[in-house]
PDB file of C-alpha atoms in Angstrom:
ATOM      1  CA  MET A   9      -7.355   7.564 -15.633  1.00 69.00           C
ATOM      2  CA  ALA A  10      -9.326   4.457 -14.740  1.00 84.00           C
ATOM      3  CA  PHE A  11      -7.608   1.972 -12.449  1.00 94.00           C
ATOM      4  CA  PHE A  12      -8.394  -1.685 -11.929  1.00 96.00           C
ATOM      5  CA  GLN A  13     -10.667  -2.106  -8.894  1.00 97.00           C
ATOM      6  CA  TYR A  14      -9.644  -4.800  -6.427  1.00 97.00           C
ATOM      7  CA  PRO A  15     -12.360  -7.472  -6.848  1.00 97.00           C
ATOM      8  CA  GLU A  16     -13.906  -7.691  -3.372  1.00 96.00           C
ATOM      9  CA  THR A  17     -16.621  -9.950  -4.777  1.00 96.00           C
ATOM     10  CA  ILE A  18     -14.126 -12.812  -5.305  1.00 97.00           C
ATOM     11  CA  LEU A  19     -11.262 -11.848  -2.935  1.00 96.00           C
ATOM     12  CA  PRO A  20     -11.324 -10.672   0.689  1.00 95.00           C
ATOM     13  CA  LEU A  21      -9.667  -7.419   1.669  1.00 94.00           C
ATOM     14  CA  PRO A  22      -6.259  -7.735   3.324  1.00 93.00           C
ATOM     15  CA  SER A  23      -5.919  -8.093   7.064  1.00 87.00           C
ATOM     16  CA  PHE A  24      -6.257  -4.796   8.880  1.00 77.00           C
ATOM     17  CA  ARG A  25      -3.101  -5.701  10.813  1.00 76.00           C
ATOM     18  CA  TYR A  26      -0.531  -4.059   8.594  1.00 73.00           C
ATOM     19  CA  GLY A  27       2.256  -1.564   8.994  1.00 74.00           C
ATOM     20  CA  ILE A  28       2.643   1.695   7.101  1.00 74.00           C
ATOM     21  CA  GLN A  29       6.043   3.344   6.761  1.00 75.00           C
ATOM     22  CA  ALA A  30       6.397   6.931   5.607  1.00 72.00           C
ATOM     23  CA  GLN A  31       9.172   7.627   3.134  1.00 65.00           C
ATOM     24  CA  THR A  32      10.160  11.251   3.507  1.00 64.00           C
ATOM     25  CA  SER A  33      11.531  13.395   0.724  1.00 63.00           C
ATOM     26  CA  VAL A  34      13.868  15.223   3.110  1.00 67.00           C
ATOM     27  CA  MET A  35      17.584  14.673   2.582  1.00 71.00           C
ATOM     28  CA  ARG A  36      20.031  15.368   5.410  1.00 74.00           C
ATOM     29  CA  THR A  37      23.640  16.326   4.673  1.00 79.00           C
ATOM     30  CA  LYS A  38      26.262  16.690   7.399  1.00 81.00           C
ATOM     31  CA  MET A  39      28.352  19.831   6.824  1.00 81.00           C
ATOM     32  CA  ALA A  40      32.069  20.245   7.621  1.00 81.00           C
ATOM     33  CA  THR A  41      31.138  22.499  10.561  1.00 82.00           C
ATOM     34  CA  GLY A  42      29.209  19.649  12.179  1.00 77.00           C
ATOM     35  CA  ARG A  43      25.812  21.162  11.489  1.00 82.00           C
ATOM     36  CA  THR A  44      23.256  19.370   9.320  1.00 82.00           C
ATOM     37  CA  ARG A  45      21.541  20.827   6.276  1.00 75.00           C
ATOM     38  CA  GLN A  46      18.088  19.539   5.317  1.00 73.00           C
ATOM     39  CA  ARG A  47      16.382  19.915   1.960  1.00 69.00           C
ATOM     40  CA  ARG A  48      13.477  18.369   0.118  1.00 68.00           C
ATOM     41  CA  ARG A  49      14.357  16.200  -2.883  1.00 66.00           C
ATOM     42  CA  TYR A  50      10.822  16.229  -4.258  1.00 61.00           C
ATOM     43  CA  THR A  51       7.471  17.767  -3.296  1.00 58.00           C
ATOM     44  CA  THR A  52       5.464  14.730  -2.226  1.00 61.00           C
ATOM     45  CA  ASP A  53       6.189  12.108   0.384  1.00 63.00           C
ATOM     46  CA  SER A  54       5.196   8.513  -0.116  1.00 77.00           C
ATOM     47  CA  GLU A  55       4.126   5.622   2.055  1.00 85.00           C
ATOM     48  CA  VAL A  56       4.635   1.882   1.773  1.00 90.00           C
ATOM     49  CA  ALA A  57       2.772  -0.827   3.645  1.00 91.00           C
ATOM     50  CA  GLN A  58       3.228  -4.502   4.391  1.00 93.00           C
ATOM     51  CA  ILE A  59      -0.095  -6.272   3.837  1.00 94.00           C
ATOM     52  CA  SER A  60      -1.285  -9.832   4.148  1.00 94.00           C
ATOM     53  CA  PHE A  61      -4.295 -11.766   2.932  1.00 95.00           C
ATOM     54  CA  ASP A  62      -5.901 -14.970   4.183  1.00 94.00           C
ATOM     55  CA  PHE A  63      -7.244 -16.957   1.226  1.00 95.00           C
ATOM     56  CA  THR A  64      -8.917 -20.280   0.668  1.00 95.00           C
ATOM     57  CA  GLY A  65      -7.476 -22.401  -2.141  1.00 94.00           C
ATOM     58  CA  GLY A  66     -10.003 -21.046  -4.626  1.00 95.00           C
ATOM     59  CA  GLN A  67      -9.406 -17.443  -3.582  1.00 97.00           C
ATOM     60  CA  TYR A  68      -5.644 -17.972  -3.892  1.00 96.00           C
ATOM     61  CA  ALA A  69      -6.149 -19.243  -7.460  1.00 96.00           C
ATOM     62  CA  ASN A  70      -8.252 -16.119  -8.186  1.00 97.00           C
ATOM     63  CA  PHE A  71      -5.554 -13.883  -6.654  1.00 97.00           C
ATOM     64  CA  LYS A  72      -2.857 -15.457  -8.832  1.00 97.00           C
ATOM     65  CA  ALA A  73      -4.970 -14.797 -11.946  1.00 97.00           C
ATOM     66  CA  VAL A  74      -5.611 -11.173 -10.904  1.00 97.00           C
ATOM     67  CA  TRP A  75      -1.865 -10.766 -10.206  1.00 97.00           C
ATOM     68  CA  LYS A  76      -0.913 -12.121 -13.635  1.00 96.00           C
ATOM     69  CA  PHE A  77      -3.600 -10.747 -15.924  1.00 97.00           C
ATOM     70  CA  LYS A  78      -4.934  -7.558 -14.298  1.00 97.00           C
ATOM     71  CA  LEU A  79      -1.925  -6.316 -12.301  1.00 97.00           C
ATOM     72  CA  ALA A  80       0.771  -7.292 -14.848  1.00 96.00           C
ATOM     73  CA  SER A  81       2.619  -9.357 -12.222  1.00 95.00           C
ATOM     74  CA  GLY A  82       2.115  -6.625  -9.638  1.00 93.00           C
ATOM     75  CA  SER A  83       3.416  -3.649 -11.626  1.00 94.00           C
ATOM     76  CA  ASN A  84       0.068  -1.943 -12.406  1.00 96.00           C
ATOM     77  CA  TRP A  85      -1.611   0.558 -10.101  1.00 96.00           C
ATOM     78  CA  PHE A  86      -5.006  -0.506  -8.764  1.00 97.00           C
ATOM     79  CA  GLN A  87      -7.567   0.712  -6.245  1.00 96.00           C
ATOM     80  CA  MET A  88      -8.404  -1.002  -2.978  1.00 95.00           C
ATOM     81  CA  ARG A  89     -10.328   0.031   0.131  1.00 93.00           C
ATOM     82  CA  LEU A  90      -7.891   0.301   3.069  1.00 91.00           C
ATOM     83  CA  PRO A  91      -7.704   1.927   6.511  1.00 87.00           C
ATOM     84  CA  VAL A  92      -5.205   4.686   5.719  1.00 84.00           C
ATOM     85  CA  GLY A  93      -5.491   7.030   8.705  1.00 78.00           C
ATOM     86  CA  ASP A  94      -7.641   9.762   7.203  1.00 79.00           C
ATOM     87  CA  GLY A  95     -10.391   9.507   9.808  1.00 78.00           C
ATOM     88  CA  ASN A  96     -12.493   7.012   7.834  1.00 81.00           C
ATOM     89  CA  LEU A  97     -12.720   3.287   8.497  1.00 85.00           C
ATOM     90  CA  LEU A  98     -11.943   2.427   4.841  1.00 89.00           C
ATOM     91  CA  THR A  99     -10.786   4.738   2.059  1.00 88.00           C
ATOM     92  CA  LEU A 100     -10.335   3.926  -1.614  1.00 91.00           C
ATOM     93  CA  ALA A 101      -6.567   4.122  -2.117  1.00 92.00           C
ATOM     94  CA  THR A 102      -4.524   3.794  -5.304  1.00 94.00           C
ATOM     95  CA  VAL A 103      -1.695   1.333  -4.716  1.00 95.00           C
ATOM     96  CA  ARG A 104       0.683  -1.060  -6.458  1.00 95.00           C
ATOM     97  CA  PHE A 105       2.929  -3.864  -5.332  1.00 96.00           C
ATOM     98  CA  THR A 106       6.624  -2.987  -5.017  1.00 94.00           C
ATOM     99  CA  LYS A 107       7.863  -6.566  -4.723  1.00 93.00           C
ATOM    100  CA  ASP A 108       6.634 -10.034  -5.593  1.00 96.00           C
ATOM    101  CA  TYR A 109       4.155 -11.513  -3.141  1.00 96.00           C
ATOM    102  CA  LYS A 110       4.971 -14.418  -0.825  1.00 96.00           C
ATOM    103  CA  ALA A 111       2.517 -17.220  -0.181  1.00 95.00           C
ATOM    104  CA  SER A 112       2.493 -19.911   2.467  1.00 94.00           C
ATOM    105  CA  TYR A 113       0.156 -22.799   3.012  1.00 92.00           C
ATOM    106  CA  ALA A 114      -1.062 -22.483   6.592  1.00 78.00           C
ATOM    107  CA  THR A 115      -3.638 -25.206   7.225  1.00 80.00           C
ATOM    108  CA  PHE A 116      -6.135 -27.209   5.214  1.00 84.00           C
ATOM    109  CA  ASP A 117      -7.317 -24.955   2.343  1.00 88.00           C
ATOM    110  CA  ASN A 118      -5.826 -21.831   3.930  1.00 93.00           C
ATOM    111  CA  PHE A 119      -3.139 -19.717   2.250  1.00 95.00           C
ATOM    112  CA  THR A 120      -1.484 -16.624   3.680  1.00 94.00           C
ATOM    113  CA  VAL A 121      -0.231 -14.192   1.044  1.00 95.00           C
ATOM    114  CA  SER A 122       1.871 -11.170   1.958  1.00 94.00           C
ATOM    115  CA  GLY A 123       3.466  -8.356   0.016  1.00 95.00           C
ATOM    116  CA  GLN A 124       4.545  -4.736   0.045  1.00 94.00           C
ATOM    117  CA  ILE A 125       2.500  -1.990  -1.590  1.00 94.00           C
ATOM    118  CA  GLU A 126       3.134   1.686  -2.184  1.00 93.00           C
ATOM    119  CA  PHE A 127       0.502   4.392  -2.195  1.00 90.00           C
ATOM    120  CA  ALA A 128       0.155   6.734  -5.178  1.00 88.00           C
ATOM    121  CA  ASP A 129      -0.824   9.484  -2.750  1.00 83.00           C
ATOM    122  CA  SER A 130      -0.344   9.687   1.000  1.00 75.00           C
ATOM    123  CA  VAL A 131      -4.000  10.110   2.022  1.00 75.00           C
ATOM    124  CA  SER A 132      -4.685  12.261   5.094  1.00 78.00           C
ATOM    125  CA  ILE A 133      -7.065  14.908   6.319  1.00 78.00           C
ATOM    126  CA  THR A 134      -6.809  18.220   4.492  1.00 80.00           C
ATOM    127  CA  GLU A 135      -4.776  21.142   5.821  1.00 82.00           C
ATOM    128  CA  ALA A 136      -8.010  23.152   6.180  1.00 87.00           C
ATOM    129  CA  THR A 137      -9.475  20.387   8.378  1.00 84.00           C
ATOM    130  CA  LEU A 138      -6.304  20.328  10.460  1.00 86.00           C
ATOM    131  CA  ASP A 139      -6.409  24.122  10.881  1.00 90.00           C
ATOM    132  CA  ALA A 140     -10.029  23.868  12.069  1.00 91.00           C
ATOM    133  CA  LEU A 141      -9.002  21.276  14.682  1.00 89.00           C
ATOM    134  CA  LEU A 142      -6.045  23.267  16.023  1.00 92.00           C
ATOM    135  CA  PRO A 143      -6.648  25.878  18.738  1.00 86.00           C
TER     136      PRO A 143
END
C-alpha cells in the first residue's frame, strides 16, 4: 500500500527533541491470592510520540493544507523520516496523528505546531542482530 510521503521539500522535519512512549500489550491482573497474572492482549506493541515543528507563516499554511487534504484532518497514515532508535540517524516510519495538532504563534513569522503520533510498527533492530550483539 502506498502512503503519503511527508513533503520535506515544503515543510521541515519535526524537532528531534521528542518523547516516545511504548504502549505494551501486556495486561496485569491481581489475583485473590495476592499474586499477579500477566498476559498479552495482542501480539504487537505500539509506540506513540509527542512531536513539534517550527514553521514560518508560509510553512504553517502549507502544513494546514497537508493536514486537511492529504492527511484527512490527521486520520490517514503517512511516512516521515524520524530518529526511531533503530541504530540509524533517520528511518522512514509510517505514522499518523492520534489527536488534533496545537499551534502557537511564537515570534514574528514563527509558529510552533505540536501533536501526538502513533507508529504503525515499532521499529527496532532485528532479533538476529540483537543475538549477534549478545555474548
